[in-house]
């Protein structure tokens, strides 16, 4: 039972990190029709900035987290204006892939030049180094914090996209941008805000998940497949689908590494293949949030 409990806790924490990073990609792909392969690079940028802020500048964890998210969002907004805006809704997916994968390699090279091609750490505060008691069981405080942040992200995104004017206007702009513009909706601002939201989520996940997805020189290239897998299994544009996919894949992958560590990520990709065989369009394809 201890092993099962450990698998569930670690798998849920790992899944929540995958969700926080991937859901921004899911929203961008599902609502804005952009295959943003540079999404993982944005998470990497935030992680490296937070590491520098915490270790180089001595800032506390919370300040490093918030600062890294804000800096990453501000730094990527010119890319949205100059590059991404040109491919919104483009029927040529190949141009989207080439643009964003090229941007990924540029960002990876830049980060390695500025910070060095070494593994980076983000020191955790004392409050996240202990354990949290849940009945007779105790779980690491950092795992509990990550799970809580993931749950808050699910609820916050659902409320934003389903219960606010922003979400209504965004869906209208995606379905018929010309009609939305004729009704006075500033579609360019909506797209910029959505891009910033997705980037901010990637940045937050990159910092929160540094203990589970280590900040290495080729982070953006190594992990983008995991983020795309969550989007594929959950269904593009689906918040709850991304959450369900991330938790399922996270727990399966963790169980495999607990029980048969020599198999590496075999169980993750095996589960991915089986799920897509049964649900080719993802868990929540066409079901909204």
PDB file of C-alpha atoms in Angstrom:
ATOM      1  CA  UNK A   1       0.000   0.000   0.000  1.00  0.00           C
ATOM      2  CA  UNK A   2       2.896   2.381   0.688  1.00  0.00           C
ATOM      3  CA  UNK A   3       4.134   1.835  -2.848  1.00  0.00           C
ATOM      4  CA  UNK A   4       0.680   2.423  -4.331  1.00  0.00           C
ATOM      5  CA  UNK A   5       0.253   5.596  -2.261  1.00  0.00           C
ATOM      6  CA  UNK A   6       3.655   6.850  -3.378  1.00  0.00           C
ATOM      7  CA  UNK A   7       2.825   6.145  -7.029  1.00  0.00           C
ATOM      8  CA  UNK A   8      -0.472   8.025  -6.795  1.00  0.00           C
ATOM      9  CA  UNK A   9       1.040  11.074  -5.051  1.00  0.00           C
ATOM     10  CA  UNK A  10       4.113  11.333  -7.254  1.00  0.00           C
ATOM     11  CA  UNK A  11       2.083  10.542 -10.376  1.00  0.00           C
ATOM     12  CA  UNK A  12      -0.525  13.171  -9.536  1.00  0.00           C
ATOM     13  CA  UNK A  13       2.158  15.805  -8.903  1.00  0.00           C
ATOM     14  CA  UNK A  14       3.947  14.905 -12.133  1.00  0.00           C
ATOM     15  CA  UNK A  15       0.635  14.933 -13.989  1.00  0.00           C
ATOM     16  CA  UNK A  16      -0.271  18.356 -12.631  1.00  0.00           C
ATOM     17  CA  UNK A  17       3.017  19.795 -13.870  1.00  0.00           C
ATOM     18  CA  UNK A  18       2.351  18.310 -17.299  1.00  0.00           C
ATOM     19  CA  UNK A  19      -1.139  19.806 -17.153  1.00  0.00           C
ATOM     20  CA  UNK A  20      -0.079  23.325 -16.137  1.00  0.00           C
ATOM     21  CA  UNK A  21       2.444  23.509 -18.965  1.00  0.00           C
ATOM     22  CA  UNK A  22       0.382  21.658 -21.574  1.00  0.00           C
ATOM     23  CA  UNK A  23      -2.968  23.366 -21.066  1.00  0.00           C
ATOM     24  CA  UNK A  24      -1.563  26.615 -22.443  1.00  0.00           C
ATOM     25  CA  UNK A  25      -0.540  24.730 -25.572  1.00  0.00           C
ATOM     26  CA  UNK A  26      -3.966  23.097 -25.691  1.00  0.00           C
ATOM     27  CA  UNK A  27      -5.734  26.463 -25.538  1.00  0.00           C
ATOM     28  CA  UNK A  28      -3.456  27.928 -28.221  1.00  0.00           C
ATOM     29  CA  UNK A  29      -3.973  24.948 -30.505  1.00  0.00           C
ATOM     30  CA  UNK A  30      -7.663  24.402 -29.838  1.00  0.00           C
ATOM     31  CA  UNK A  31      -8.851  28.018 -29.834  1.00  0.00           C
ATOM     32  CA  UNK A  32      -6.285  29.857 -31.960  1.00  0.00           C
ATOM     33  CA  UNK A  33      -5.376  27.055 -34.397  1.00  0.00           C
ATOM     34  CA  UNK A  34      -1.628  27.466 -33.860  1.00  0.00           C
ATOM     35  CA  UNK A  35       0.752  24.516 -33.436  1.00  0.00           C
ATOM     36  CA  UNK A  36       3.186  26.236 -31.068  1.00  0.00           C
ATOM     37  CA  UNK A  37       6.183  23.935 -30.739  1.00  0.00           C
ATOM     38  CA  UNK A  38       8.065  26.709 -28.930  1.00  0.00           C
ATOM     39  CA  UNK A  39       5.754  26.304 -25.933  1.00  0.00           C
ATOM     40  CA  UNK A  40       8.253  24.134 -24.057  1.00  0.00           C
ATOM     41  CA  UNK A  41      10.952  26.737 -24.711  1.00  0.00           C
ATOM     42  CA  UNK A  42       8.867  29.328 -22.846  1.00  0.00           C
ATOM     43  CA  UNK A  43       8.733  26.997 -19.824  1.00  0.00           C
ATOM     44  CA  UNK A  44      12.498  26.552 -20.086  1.00  0.00           C
ATOM     45  CA  UNK A  45      13.101  30.313 -20.216  1.00  0.00           C
ATOM     46  CA  UNK A  46      11.068  30.872 -17.054  1.00  0.00           C
ATOM     47  CA  UNK A  47      12.830  28.049 -15.238  1.00  0.00           C
ATOM     48  CA  UNK A  48      16.278  29.428 -16.033  1.00  0.00           C
ATOM     49  CA  UNK A  49      15.233  32.968 -15.063  1.00  0.00           C
ATOM     50  CA  UNK A  50      13.826  31.714 -11.757  1.00  0.00           C
ATOM     51  CA  UNK A  51      17.007  29.743 -11.087  1.00  0.00           C
ATOM     52  CA  UNK A  52      19.128  32.842 -11.685  1.00  0.00           C
ATOM     53  CA  UNK A  53      16.813  35.009  -9.582  1.00  0.00           C
ATOM     54  CA  UNK A  54      16.885  32.572  -6.658  1.00  0.00           C
ATOM     55  CA  UNK A  55      20.555  31.569  -6.765  1.00  0.00           C
ATOM     56  CA  UNK A  56      22.219  34.561  -8.390  1.00  0.00           C
ATOM     57  CA  UNK A  57      20.126  37.387  -6.928  1.00  0.00           C
ATOM     58  CA  UNK A  58      19.055  35.675  -3.698  1.00  0.00           C
ATOM     59  CA  UNK A  59      15.339  36.313  -4.208  1.00  0.00           C
ATOM     60  CA  UNK A  60      12.841  34.171  -2.264  1.00  0.00           C
ATOM     61  CA  UNK A  61      11.062  31.373  -4.105  1.00  0.00           C
ATOM     62  CA  UNK A  62       7.742  33.211  -4.464  1.00  0.00           C
ATOM     63  CA  UNK A  63       9.406  36.326  -5.882  1.00  0.00           C
ATOM     64  CA  UNK A  64      11.500  34.245  -8.289  1.00  0.00           C
ATOM     65  CA  UNK A  65       8.357  32.418  -9.459  1.00  0.00           C
ATOM     66  CA  UNK A  66       6.289  35.561 -10.050  1.00  0.00           C
ATOM     67  CA  UNK A  67       9.207  37.464 -11.555  1.00  0.00           C
ATOM     68  CA  UNK A  68      10.096  34.633 -13.949  1.00  0.00           C
ATOM     69  CA  UNK A  69       6.496  34.365 -15.171  1.00  0.00           C
ATOM     70  CA  UNK A  70       6.179  38.112 -15.729  1.00  0.00           C
ATOM     71  CA  UNK A  71       9.546  38.452 -17.480  1.00  0.00           C
ATOM     72  CA  UNK A  72       8.798  35.501 -19.749  1.00  0.00           C
ATOM     73  CA  UNK A  73       5.380  36.837 -20.739  1.00  0.00           C
ATOM     74  CA  UNK A  74       6.727  40.340 -21.425  1.00  0.00           C
ATOM     75  CA  UNK A  75       9.695  38.951 -23.390  1.00  0.00           C
ATOM     76  CA  UNK A  76       7.475  36.821 -25.628  1.00  0.00           C
ATOM     77  CA  UNK A  77       4.820  39.439 -26.444  1.00  0.00           C
ATOM     78  CA  UNK A  78       6.923  40.964 -29.258  1.00  0.00           C
ATOM     79  CA  UNK A  79       7.110  37.464 -30.778  1.00  0.00           C
ATOM     80  CA  UNK A  80       3.317  37.321 -30.748  1.00  0.00           C
ATOM     81  CA  UNK A  81       3.093  40.702 -32.450  1.00  0.00           C
ATOM     82  CA  UNK A  82       5.772  40.109 -35.079  1.00  0.00           C
ATOM     83  CA  UNK A  83       5.659  36.347 -35.707  1.00  0.00           C
ATOM     84  CA  UNK A  84       2.662  34.467 -34.321  1.00  0.00           C
ATOM     85  CA  UNK A  85       0.068  36.977 -35.465  1.00  0.00           C
ATOM     86  CA  UNK A  86       1.008  36.177 -39.048  1.00  0.00           C
ATOM     87  CA  UNK A  87       0.086  32.499 -38.695  1.00  0.00           C
ATOM     88  CA  UNK A  88      -3.123  32.636 -36.621  1.00  0.00           C
ATOM     89  CA  UNK A  89      -5.697  30.459 -38.314  1.00  0.00           C
ATOM     90  CA  UNK A  90      -3.295  29.567 -41.113  1.00  0.00           C
ATOM     91  CA  UNK A  91      -4.305  26.524 -43.113  1.00  0.00           C
ATOM     92  CA  UNK A  92      -0.627  25.770 -43.713  1.00  0.00           C
ATOM     93  CA  UNK A  93       0.351  23.835 -40.593  1.00  0.00           C
ATOM     94  CA  UNK A  94       3.817  23.220 -42.025  1.00  0.00           C
ATOM     95  CA  UNK A  95       4.641  26.928 -41.831  1.00  0.00           C
ATOM     96  CA  UNK A  96       3.522  26.952 -38.193  1.00  0.00           C
ATOM     97  CA  UNK A  97       5.695  23.949 -37.375  1.00  0.00           C
ATOM     98  CA  UNK A  98       8.758  25.339 -39.139  1.00  0.00           C
ATOM     99  CA  UNK A  99       8.400  28.770 -37.545  1.00  0.00           C
ATOM    100  CA  UNK A 100       7.903  27.517 -34.002  1.00  0.00           C
ATOM    101  CA  UNK A 101      10.488  24.716 -34.096  1.00  0.00           C
ATOM    102  CA  UNK A 102      13.007  27.197 -35.508  1.00  0.00           C
ATOM    103  CA  UNK A 103      12.132  29.583 -32.696  1.00  0.00           C
ATOM    104  CA  UNK A 104      12.687  26.742 -30.224  1.00  0.00           C
ATOM    105  CA  UNK A 105      16.230  26.131 -31.443  1.00  0.00           C
ATOM    106  CA  UNK A 106      16.994  29.858 -31.318  1.00  0.00           C
ATOM    107  CA  UNK A 107      15.729  30.114 -27.721  1.00  0.00           C
ATOM    108  CA  UNK A 108      17.605  26.983 -26.616  1.00  0.00           C
ATOM    109  CA  UNK A 109      20.844  28.316 -28.126  1.00  0.00           C
ATOM    110  CA  UNK A 110      20.296  31.714 -26.509  1.00  0.00           C
ATOM    111  CA  UNK A 111      19.576  30.271 -23.071  1.00  0.00           C
ATOM    112  CA  UNK A 112      22.629  28.007 -23.201  1.00  0.00           C
ATOM    113  CA  UNK A 113      24.795  30.949 -24.258  1.00  0.00           C
ATOM    114  CA  UNK A 114      23.514  33.236 -21.485  1.00  0.00           C
ATOM    115  CA  UNK A 115      23.267  30.749 -18.607  1.00  0.00           C
ATOM    116  CA  UNK A 116      25.635  27.994 -19.675  1.00  0.00           C
ATOM    117  CA  UNK A 117      24.857  24.433 -20.859  1.00  0.00           C
ATOM    118  CA  UNK A 118      24.457  23.011 -17.361  1.00  0.00           C
ATOM    119  CA  UNK A 119      21.644  21.618 -15.235  1.00  0.00           C
ATOM    120  CA  UNK A 120      19.956  24.355 -13.161  1.00  0.00           C
ATOM    121  CA  UNK A 121      18.209  24.172  -9.805  1.00  0.00           C
ATOM    122  CA  UNK A 122      15.587  26.327  -8.155  1.00  0.00           C
ATOM    123  CA  UNK A 123      16.074  26.070  -4.363  1.00  0.00           C
ATOM    124  CA  UNK A 124      12.832  25.329  -2.554  1.00  0.00           C
ATOM    125  CA  UNK A 125      11.854  27.305   0.556  1.00  0.00           C
ATOM    126  CA  UNK A 126      11.784  25.538   3.922  1.00  0.00           C
ATOM    127  CA  UNK A 127       7.986  25.425   3.804  1.00  0.00           C
ATOM    128  CA  UNK A 128       8.119  23.150   0.745  1.00  0.00           C
ATOM    129  CA  UNK A 129      10.872  20.871   2.036  1.00  0.00           C
ATOM    130  CA  UNK A 130       8.860  19.192   4.774  1.00  0.00           C
ATOM    131  CA  UNK A 131       5.834  16.925   4.676  1.00  0.00           C
ATOM    132  CA  UNK A 132       2.081  17.405   4.907  1.00  0.00           C
ATOM    133  CA  UNK A 133      -0.056  14.979   6.894  1.00  0.00           C
ATOM    134  CA  UNK A 134      -3.190  13.588   5.274  1.00  0.00           C
ATOM    135  CA  UNK A 135      -4.791  11.360   7.860  1.00  0.00           C
ATOM    136  CA  UNK A 136      -2.322   8.587   8.698  1.00  0.00           C
ATOM    137  CA  UNK A 137      -0.212   9.371   5.626  1.00  0.00           C
ATOM    138  CA  UNK A 138       2.341  12.077   4.934  1.00  0.00           C
ATOM    139  CA  UNK A 139       3.276  13.452   1.542  1.00  0.00           C
ATOM    140  CA  UNK A 140       6.097  15.818   0.544  1.00  0.00           C
ATOM    141  CA  UNK A 141       5.009  19.437   0.893  1.00  0.00           C
ATOM    142  CA  UNK A 142       6.239  20.323  -2.580  1.00  0.00           C
ATOM    143  CA  UNK A 143       4.121  17.565  -4.128  1.00  0.00           C
ATOM    144  CA  UNK A 144       1.069  18.783  -2.210  1.00  0.00           C
ATOM    145  CA  UNK A 145       1.759  22.365  -3.323  1.00  0.00           C
ATOM    146  CA  UNK A 146       2.046  21.340  -6.982  1.00  0.00           C
ATOM    147  CA  UNK A 147      -1.190  19.329  -6.825  1.00  0.00           C
ATOM    148  CA  UNK A 148      -2.963  22.273  -5.208  1.00  0.00           C
ATOM    149  CA  UNK A 149      -1.671  24.700  -7.844  1.00  0.00           C
ATOM    150  CA  UNK A 150      -2.821  22.326 -10.565  1.00  0.00           C
ATOM    151  CA  UNK A 151      -6.318  22.105  -9.096  1.00  0.00           C
ATOM    152  CA  UNK A 152      -6.478  25.908  -8.779  1.00  0.00           C
ATOM    153  CA  UNK A 153      -5.388  26.246 -12.414  1.00  0.00           C
ATOM    154  CA  UNK A 154      -8.146  23.907 -13.593  1.00  0.00           C
ATOM    155  CA  UNK A 155     -10.838  25.866 -11.765  1.00  0.00           C
ATOM    156  CA  UNK A 156      -9.429  29.259 -12.704  1.00  0.00           C
ATOM    157  CA  UNK A 157      -9.189  28.441 -16.408  1.00  0.00           C
ATOM    158  CA  UNK A 158     -12.662  26.915 -16.477  1.00  0.00           C
ATOM    159  CA  UNK A 159     -14.107  30.058 -14.898  1.00  0.00           C
ATOM    160  CA  UNK A 160     -12.146  32.382 -17.215  1.00  0.00           C
ATOM    161  CA  UNK A 161     -13.044  30.631 -20.465  1.00  0.00           C
ATOM    162  CA  UNK A 162     -16.585  29.519 -19.643  1.00  0.00           C
ATOM    163  CA  UNK A 163     -18.012  32.140 -17.275  1.00  0.00           C
ATOM    164  CA  UNK A 164     -16.527  35.494 -18.290  1.00  0.00           C
ATOM    165  CA  UNK A 165     -16.927  37.963 -21.163  1.00  0.00           C
ATOM    166  CA  UNK A 166     -13.325  37.245 -22.124  1.00  0.00           C
ATOM    167  CA  UNK A 167     -14.098  33.586 -22.805  1.00  0.00           C
ATOM    168  CA  UNK A 168     -17.268  34.408 -24.745  1.00  0.00           C
ATOM    169  CA  UNK A 169     -15.483  36.985 -26.914  1.00  0.00           C
ATOM    170  CA  UNK A 170     -12.557  34.638 -27.500  1.00  0.00           C
ATOM    171  CA  UNK A 171     -14.772  31.816 -28.753  1.00  0.00           C
ATOM    172  CA  UNK A 172     -16.656  34.264 -30.952  1.00  0.00           C
ATOM    173  CA  UNK A 173     -13.407  35.601 -32.407  1.00  0.00           C
ATOM    174  CA  UNK A 174     -12.178  32.076 -33.116  1.00  0.00           C
ATOM    175  CA  UNK A 175     -15.429  30.920 -34.751  1.00  0.00           C
ATOM    176  CA  UNK A 176     -15.852  33.984 -36.991  1.00  0.00           C
ATOM    177  CA  UNK A 177     -13.159  36.666 -36.634  1.00  0.00           C
ATOM    178  CA  UNK A 178     -14.693  38.952 -39.279  1.00  0.00           C
ATOM    179  CA  UNK A 179     -18.104  38.966 -37.618  1.00  0.00           C
ATOM    180  CA  UNK A 180     -16.515  39.434 -34.186  1.00  0.00           C
ATOM    181  CA  UNK A 181     -14.556  42.434 -35.480  1.00  0.00           C
ATOM    182  CA  UNK A 182     -17.733  43.873 -37.040  1.00  0.00           C
ATOM    183  CA  UNK A 183     -19.402  43.641 -33.619  1.00  0.00           C
ATOM    184  CA  UNK A 184     -16.602  45.694 -32.093  1.00  0.00           C
ATOM    185  CA  UNK A 185     -14.533  42.902 -30.536  1.00  0.00           C
ATOM    186  CA  UNK A 186     -10.816  43.733 -30.600  1.00  0.00           C
ATOM    187  CA  UNK A 187      -9.653  40.359 -31.896  1.00  0.00           C
ATOM    188  CA  UNK A 188      -5.964  41.262 -31.950  1.00  0.00           C
ATOM    189  CA  UNK A 189      -6.040  42.155 -28.262  1.00  0.00           C
ATOM    190  CA  UNK A 190      -7.937  38.962 -27.483  1.00  0.00           C
ATOM    191  CA  UNK A 191      -5.348  36.853 -29.268  1.00  0.00           C
ATOM    192  CA  UNK A 192      -2.505  38.674 -27.534  1.00  0.00           C
ATOM    193  CA  UNK A 193      -4.136  38.126 -24.132  1.00  0.00           C
ATOM    194  CA  UNK A 194      -4.693  34.433 -24.900  1.00  0.00           C
ATOM    195  CA  UNK A 195      -1.099  34.054 -26.050  1.00  0.00           C
ATOM    196  CA  UNK A 196       0.084  35.746 -22.842  1.00  0.00           C
ATOM    197  CA  UNK A 197      -2.129  33.420 -20.795  1.00  0.00           C
ATOM    198  CA  UNK A 198      -0.698  30.330 -22.471  1.00  0.00           C
ATOM    199  CA  UNK A 199       2.857  31.595 -22.096  1.00  0.00           C
ATOM    200  CA  UNK A 200       2.277  32.450 -18.442  1.00  0.00           C
ATOM    201  CA  UNK A 201       0.987  28.951 -17.723  1.00  0.00           C
ATOM    202  CA  UNK A 202       4.004  27.404 -19.449  1.00  0.00           C
ATOM    203  CA  UNK A 203       6.294  29.676 -17.443  1.00  0.00           C
ATOM    204  CA  UNK A 204       4.596  28.838 -14.148  1.00  0.00           C
ATOM    205  CA  UNK A 205       4.794  25.116 -14.886  1.00  0.00           C
ATOM    206  CA  UNK A 206       8.446  25.391 -15.849  1.00  0.00           C
ATOM    207  CA  UNK A 207       9.290  26.899 -12.455  1.00  0.00           C
ATOM    208  CA  UNK A 208       6.988  24.755 -10.308  1.00  0.00           C
ATOM    209  CA  UNK A 209       8.079  21.575 -12.055  1.00  0.00           C
ATOM    210  CA  UNK A 210      11.837  22.064 -11.889  1.00  0.00           C
ATOM    211  CA  UNK A 211      12.057  19.247  -9.323  1.00  0.00           C
ATOM    212  CA  UNK A 212      10.157  16.831 -11.585  1.00  0.00           C
ATOM    213  CA  UNK A 213      11.220  18.018 -15.052  1.00  0.00           C
ATOM    214  CA  UNK A 214      14.850  19.076 -14.495  1.00  0.00           C
ATOM    215  CA  UNK A 215      16.069  22.272 -16.144  1.00  0.00           C
ATOM    216  CA  UNK A 216      18.617  20.933 -18.586  1.00  0.00           C
ATOM    217  CA  UNK A 217      20.168  22.513 -21.711  1.00  0.00           C
ATOM    218  CA  UNK A 218      17.757  20.785 -24.123  1.00  0.00           C
ATOM    219  CA  UNK A 219      14.655  20.905 -21.923  1.00  0.00           C
ATOM    220  CA  UNK A 220      12.487  22.461 -24.650  1.00  0.00           C
ATOM    221  CA  UNK A 221      13.329  19.759 -27.185  1.00  0.00           C
ATOM    222  CA  UNK A 222      13.233  16.795 -24.811  1.00  0.00           C
ATOM    223  CA  UNK A 223       9.889  17.535 -23.155  1.00  0.00           C
ATOM    224  CA  UNK A 224       7.808  19.050 -25.960  1.00  0.00           C
ATOM    225  CA  UNK A 225       6.744  15.532 -26.966  1.00  0.00           C
ATOM    226  CA  UNK A 226       5.276  15.004 -23.483  1.00  0.00           C
ATOM    227  CA  UNK A 227       3.317  18.254 -23.718  1.00  0.00           C
ATOM    228  CA  UNK A 228       2.014  17.396 -27.179  1.00  0.00           C
ATOM    229  CA  UNK A 229       1.011  13.940 -25.923  1.00  0.00           C
ATOM    230  CA  UNK A 230      -1.155  15.503 -23.204  1.00  0.00           C
ATOM    231  CA  UNK A 231      -2.860  17.753 -25.769  1.00  0.00           C
ATOM    232  CA  UNK A 232      -3.430  14.833 -28.158  1.00  0.00           C
ATOM    233  CA  UNK A 233      -4.897  12.581 -25.467  1.00  0.00           C
ATOM    234  CA  UNK A 234      -6.966  15.283 -23.763  1.00  0.00           C
ATOM    235  CA  UNK A 235      -8.295  16.933 -26.914  1.00  0.00           C
ATOM    236  CA  UNK A 236      -7.121  20.328 -28.164  1.00  0.00           C
ATOM    237  CA  UNK A 237      -8.820  23.213 -26.372  1.00  0.00           C
ATOM    238  CA  UNK A 238     -10.220  21.088 -23.536  1.00  0.00           C
ATOM    239  CA  UNK A 239      -9.234  22.056 -19.994  1.00  0.00           C
ATOM    240  CA  UNK A 240     -10.693  18.989 -18.304  1.00  0.00           C
ATOM    241  CA  UNK A 241      -9.436  16.765 -21.097  1.00  0.00           C
ATOM    242  CA  UNK A 242      -5.894  18.054 -20.605  1.00  0.00           C
ATOM    243  CA  UNK A 243      -6.184  17.504 -16.850  1.00  0.00           C
ATOM    244  CA  UNK A 244      -7.486  13.948 -17.259  1.00  0.00           C
ATOM    245  CA  UNK A 245      -4.816  13.133 -19.854  1.00  0.00           C
ATOM    246  CA  UNK A 246      -1.986  14.593 -17.792  1.00  0.00           C
ATOM    247  CA  UNK A 247      -3.033  12.730 -14.642  1.00  0.00           C
ATOM    248  CA  UNK A 248      -3.533   9.432 -16.489  1.00  0.00           C
ATOM    249  CA  UNK A 249      -0.204   9.620 -18.303  1.00  0.00           C
ATOM    250  CA  UNK A 250       1.603  10.934 -15.221  1.00  0.00           C
ATOM    251  CA  UNK A 251       0.411   8.113 -12.964  1.00  0.00           C
ATOM    252  CA  UNK A 252       1.075   5.414 -15.594  1.00  0.00           C
ATOM    253  CA  UNK A 253       4.589   6.748 -16.242  1.00  0.00           C
ATOM    254  CA  UNK A 254       5.329   7.003 -12.516  1.00  0.00           C
ATOM    255  CA  UNK A 255       4.047   3.477 -11.879  1.00  0.00           C
ATOM    256  CA  UNK A 256       6.301   2.119 -14.596  1.00  0.00           C
ATOM    257  CA  UNK A 257       9.350   3.897 -13.186  1.00  0.00           C
ATOM    258  CA  UNK A 258       8.542   2.675  -9.658  1.00  0.00           C
ATOM    259  CA  UNK A 259       7.970  -0.939 -10.613  1.00  0.00           C
ATOM    260  CA  UNK A 260      10.200  -1.486 -13.667  1.00  0.00           C
ATOM    261  CA  UNK A 261      12.679   1.420 -13.747  1.00  0.00           C
ATOM    262  CA  UNK A 262      14.780  -0.114 -16.532  1.00  0.00           C
ATOM    263  CA  UNK A 263      11.931   0.450 -18.998  1.00  0.00           C
ATOM    264  CA  UNK A 264      12.310   4.241 -18.771  1.00  0.00           C
ATOM    265  CA  UNK A 265       9.395   6.052 -20.439  1.00  0.00           C
ATOM    266  CA  UNK A 266       8.109   2.925 -22.185  1.00  0.00           C
ATOM    267  CA  UNK A 267       4.851   2.876 -20.207  1.00  0.00           C
ATOM    268  CA  UNK A 268       4.151   6.561 -20.935  1.00  0.00           C
ATOM    269  CA  UNK A 269       4.292   6.028 -24.682  1.00  0.00           C
ATOM    270  CA  UNK A 270       2.574   2.647 -24.504  1.00  0.00           C
ATOM    271  CA  UNK A 271      -0.331   4.275 -22.658  1.00  0.00           C
ATOM    272  CA  UNK A 272      -0.341   7.097 -25.212  1.00  0.00           C
ATOM    273  CA  UNK A 273      -0.640   4.641 -28.113  1.00  0.00           C
ATOM    274  CA  UNK A 274      -3.395   2.606 -26.453  1.00  0.00           C
ATOM    275  CA  UNK A 275      -5.437   5.680 -25.500  1.00  0.00           C
ATOM    276  CA  UNK A 276      -5.217   7.194 -28.976  1.00  0.00           C
ATOM    277  CA  UNK A 277      -6.129   3.815 -30.474  1.00  0.00           C
ATOM    278  CA  UNK A 278      -9.329   3.855 -28.403  1.00  0.00           C
ATOM    279  CA  UNK A 279      -9.996   7.635 -28.553  1.00  0.00           C
ATOM    280  CA  UNK A 280      -8.271   8.914 -31.730  1.00  0.00           C
ATOM    281  CA  UNK A 281      -9.408  12.519 -31.138  1.00  0.00           C
ATOM    282  CA  UNK A 282      -8.709  12.595 -27.402  1.00  0.00           C
ATOM    283  CA  UNK A 283     -10.825  12.153 -24.287  1.00  0.00           C
ATOM    284  CA  UNK A 284     -12.840  15.367 -24.590  1.00  0.00           C
ATOM    285  CA  UNK A 285     -12.748  16.137 -28.305  1.00  0.00           C
ATOM    286  CA  UNK A 286     -15.590  18.493 -29.211  1.00  0.00           C
ATOM    287  CA  UNK A 287     -16.920  18.752 -25.641  1.00  0.00           C
ATOM    288  CA  UNK A 288     -15.847  22.303 -24.790  1.00  0.00           C
ATOM    289  CA  UNK A 289     -14.012  22.708 -21.491  1.00  0.00           C
TER     290      UNK A 289
END
